[in-house]
mmCIF file of C-alpha atoms in Angstrom:
data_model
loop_
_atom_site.group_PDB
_atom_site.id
_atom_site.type_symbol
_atom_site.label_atom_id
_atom_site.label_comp_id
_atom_site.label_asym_id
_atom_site.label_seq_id
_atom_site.Cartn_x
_atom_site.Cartn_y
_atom_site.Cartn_z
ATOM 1 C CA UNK R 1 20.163 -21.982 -11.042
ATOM 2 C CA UNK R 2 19.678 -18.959 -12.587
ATOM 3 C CA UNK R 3 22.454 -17.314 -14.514
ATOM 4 C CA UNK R 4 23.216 -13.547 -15.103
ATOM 5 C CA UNK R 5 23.239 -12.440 -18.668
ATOM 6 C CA UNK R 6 25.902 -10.895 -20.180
ATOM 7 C CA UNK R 7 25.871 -7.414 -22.156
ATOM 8 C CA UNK R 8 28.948 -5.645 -23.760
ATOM 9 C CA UNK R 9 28.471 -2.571 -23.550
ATOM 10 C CA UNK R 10 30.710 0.393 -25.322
ATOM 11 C CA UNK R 11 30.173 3.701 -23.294
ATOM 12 C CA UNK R 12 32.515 7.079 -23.658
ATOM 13 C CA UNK R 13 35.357 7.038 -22.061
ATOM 14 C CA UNK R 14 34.209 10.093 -19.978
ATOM 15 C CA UNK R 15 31.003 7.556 -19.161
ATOM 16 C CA UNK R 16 33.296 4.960 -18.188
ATOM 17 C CA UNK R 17 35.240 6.943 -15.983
ATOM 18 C CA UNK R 18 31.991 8.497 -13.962
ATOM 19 C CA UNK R 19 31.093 5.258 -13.768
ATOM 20 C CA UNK R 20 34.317 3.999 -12.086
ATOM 21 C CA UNK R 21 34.274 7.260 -9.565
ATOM 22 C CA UNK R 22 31.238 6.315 -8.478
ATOM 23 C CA UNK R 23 31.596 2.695 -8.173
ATOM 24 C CA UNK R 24 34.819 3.203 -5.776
ATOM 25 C CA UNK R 25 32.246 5.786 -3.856
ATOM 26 C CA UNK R 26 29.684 4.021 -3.487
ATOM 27 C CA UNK R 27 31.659 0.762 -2.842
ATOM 28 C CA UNK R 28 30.470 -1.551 -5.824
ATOM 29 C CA UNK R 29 32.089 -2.841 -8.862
ATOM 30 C CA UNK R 30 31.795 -1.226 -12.247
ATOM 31 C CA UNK R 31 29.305 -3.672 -12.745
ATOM 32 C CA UNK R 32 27.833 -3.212 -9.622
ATOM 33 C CA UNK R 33 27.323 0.119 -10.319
ATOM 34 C CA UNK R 34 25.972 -0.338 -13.964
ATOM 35 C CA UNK R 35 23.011 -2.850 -12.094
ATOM 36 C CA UNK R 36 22.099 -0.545 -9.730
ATOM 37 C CA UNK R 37 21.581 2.778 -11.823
ATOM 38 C CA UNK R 38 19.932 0.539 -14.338
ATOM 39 C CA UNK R 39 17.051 -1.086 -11.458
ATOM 40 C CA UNK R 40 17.040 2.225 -10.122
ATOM 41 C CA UNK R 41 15.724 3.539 -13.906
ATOM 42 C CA UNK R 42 13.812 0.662 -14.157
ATOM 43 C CA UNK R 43 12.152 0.820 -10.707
ATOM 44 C CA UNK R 44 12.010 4.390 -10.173
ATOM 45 C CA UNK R 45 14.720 6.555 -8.805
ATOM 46 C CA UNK R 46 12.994 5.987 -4.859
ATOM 47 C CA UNK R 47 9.958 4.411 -3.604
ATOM 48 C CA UNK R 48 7.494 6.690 -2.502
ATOM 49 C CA UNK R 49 7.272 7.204 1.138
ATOM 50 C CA UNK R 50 4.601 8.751 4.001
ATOM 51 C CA UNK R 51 4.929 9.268 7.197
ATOM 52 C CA UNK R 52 2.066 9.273 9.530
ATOM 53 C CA UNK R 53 2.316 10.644 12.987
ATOM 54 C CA UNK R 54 -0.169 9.866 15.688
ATOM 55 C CA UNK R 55 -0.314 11.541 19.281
ATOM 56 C CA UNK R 56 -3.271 10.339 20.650
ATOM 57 C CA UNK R 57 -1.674 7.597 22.427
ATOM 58 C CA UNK R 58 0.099 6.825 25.389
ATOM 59 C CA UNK R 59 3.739 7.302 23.810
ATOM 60 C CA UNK R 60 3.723 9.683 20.392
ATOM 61 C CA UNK R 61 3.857 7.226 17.532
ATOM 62 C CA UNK R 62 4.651 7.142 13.191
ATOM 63 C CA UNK R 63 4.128 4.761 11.010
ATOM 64 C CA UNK R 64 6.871 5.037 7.635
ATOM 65 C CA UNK R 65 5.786 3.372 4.782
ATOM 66 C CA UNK R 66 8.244 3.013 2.195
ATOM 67 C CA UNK R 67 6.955 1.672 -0.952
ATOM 68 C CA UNK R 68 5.296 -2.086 0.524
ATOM 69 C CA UNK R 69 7.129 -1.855 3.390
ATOM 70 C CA UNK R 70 5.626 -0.124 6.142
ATOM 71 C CA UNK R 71 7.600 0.209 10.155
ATOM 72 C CA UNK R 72 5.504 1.646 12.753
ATOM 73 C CA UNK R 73 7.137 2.751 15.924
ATOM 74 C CA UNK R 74 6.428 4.486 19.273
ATOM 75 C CA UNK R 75 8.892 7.359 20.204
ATOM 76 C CA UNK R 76 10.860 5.617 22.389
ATOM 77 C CA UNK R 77 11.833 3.300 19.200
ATOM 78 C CA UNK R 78 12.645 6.035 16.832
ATOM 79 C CA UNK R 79 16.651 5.280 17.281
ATOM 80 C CA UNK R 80 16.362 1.860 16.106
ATOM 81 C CA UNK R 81 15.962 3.266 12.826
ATOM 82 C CA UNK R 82 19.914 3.966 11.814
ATOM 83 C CA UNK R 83 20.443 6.692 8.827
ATOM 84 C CA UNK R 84 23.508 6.702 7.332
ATOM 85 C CA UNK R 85 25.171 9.545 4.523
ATOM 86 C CA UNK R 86 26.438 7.416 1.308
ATOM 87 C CA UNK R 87 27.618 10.237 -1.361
ATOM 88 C CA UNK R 88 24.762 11.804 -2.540
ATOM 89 C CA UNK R 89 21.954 9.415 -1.108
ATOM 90 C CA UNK R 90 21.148 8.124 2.361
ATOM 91 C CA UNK R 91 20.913 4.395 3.879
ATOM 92 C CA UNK R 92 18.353 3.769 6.210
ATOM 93 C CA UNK R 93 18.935 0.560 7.828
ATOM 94 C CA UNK R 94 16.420 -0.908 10.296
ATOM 95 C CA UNK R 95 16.987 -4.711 11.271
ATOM 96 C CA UNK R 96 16.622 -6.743 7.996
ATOM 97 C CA UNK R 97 15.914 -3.586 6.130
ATOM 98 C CA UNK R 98 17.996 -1.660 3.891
ATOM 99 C CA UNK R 99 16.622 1.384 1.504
ATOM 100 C CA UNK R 100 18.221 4.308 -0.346
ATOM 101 C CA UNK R 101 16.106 7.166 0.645
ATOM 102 C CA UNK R 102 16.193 10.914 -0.036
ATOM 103 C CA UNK R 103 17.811 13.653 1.478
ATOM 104 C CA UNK R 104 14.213 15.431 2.143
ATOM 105 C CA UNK R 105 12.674 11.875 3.870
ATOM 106 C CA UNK R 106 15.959 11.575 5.757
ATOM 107 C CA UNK R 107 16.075 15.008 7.128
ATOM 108 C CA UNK R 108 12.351 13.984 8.013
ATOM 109 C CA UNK R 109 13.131 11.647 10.162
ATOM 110 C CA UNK R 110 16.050 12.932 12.131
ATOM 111 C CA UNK R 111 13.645 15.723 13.244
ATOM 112 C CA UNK R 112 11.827 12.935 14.407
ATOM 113 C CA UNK R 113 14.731 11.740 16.099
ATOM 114 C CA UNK R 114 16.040 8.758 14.181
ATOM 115 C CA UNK R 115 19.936 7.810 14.776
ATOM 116 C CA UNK R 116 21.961 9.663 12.227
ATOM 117 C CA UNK R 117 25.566 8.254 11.634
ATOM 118 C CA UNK R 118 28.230 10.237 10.878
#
């Protein structure tokens, strides 16, 4: 079993209470919050995306590719991907798939026609 590490940490006390803000927004922990702005830094702050349209077949067609993950879906499919407003960022949520994705790739796709959530 692998174990988490600990780190003490001392941060301003203006740090610490962004921190905290954002934690209760975005629905984490302090330490929650701390881990994922951290593997955000570490990882990048989004995976790169493309989106490929094709209209040469029977039903108008995209593939996304989001970093190693790519979804390709006919038209008629587009809904299936759900895109959800979280602060600042957006959630796109398709089955087993969750990613953080930008404002500009998310606006992308509900032009497309992808299920936005209010």
């Amino acid at each position: 079993m692998i174990e988490d590490a600990q780190l003490k940490l001392r941060v301003p006390a203006e740090l610490k209470d962004f921190l905290e803000a954002e934690a209760k927004i975005n629905h984490r922990t302090i330490n929650g919050e701390v881990v994922y702005r951290l593997e955000r830094s570490r990882l990048g702050s989004e995976y790169t995306y493309r989106i490929t349209q094709y209209d040469g077949l029977d039903e108008p067609a995209i593939t996304l590719e989001l970093g190693p993950v790519t979804i390709g879906l006919m038209q008629s499919k587009y809904k299936e991907i759900k895109l959800e407003r979280y602060n600042r960022e957006w959630c796109l949520r398709y089955y087993g798939i969750r990613a953080m994705i930008s404002d500009e790739l998310a606006q992308k796709l509900i032009t497309l026609g992808c299920d936005f959530i209010e």
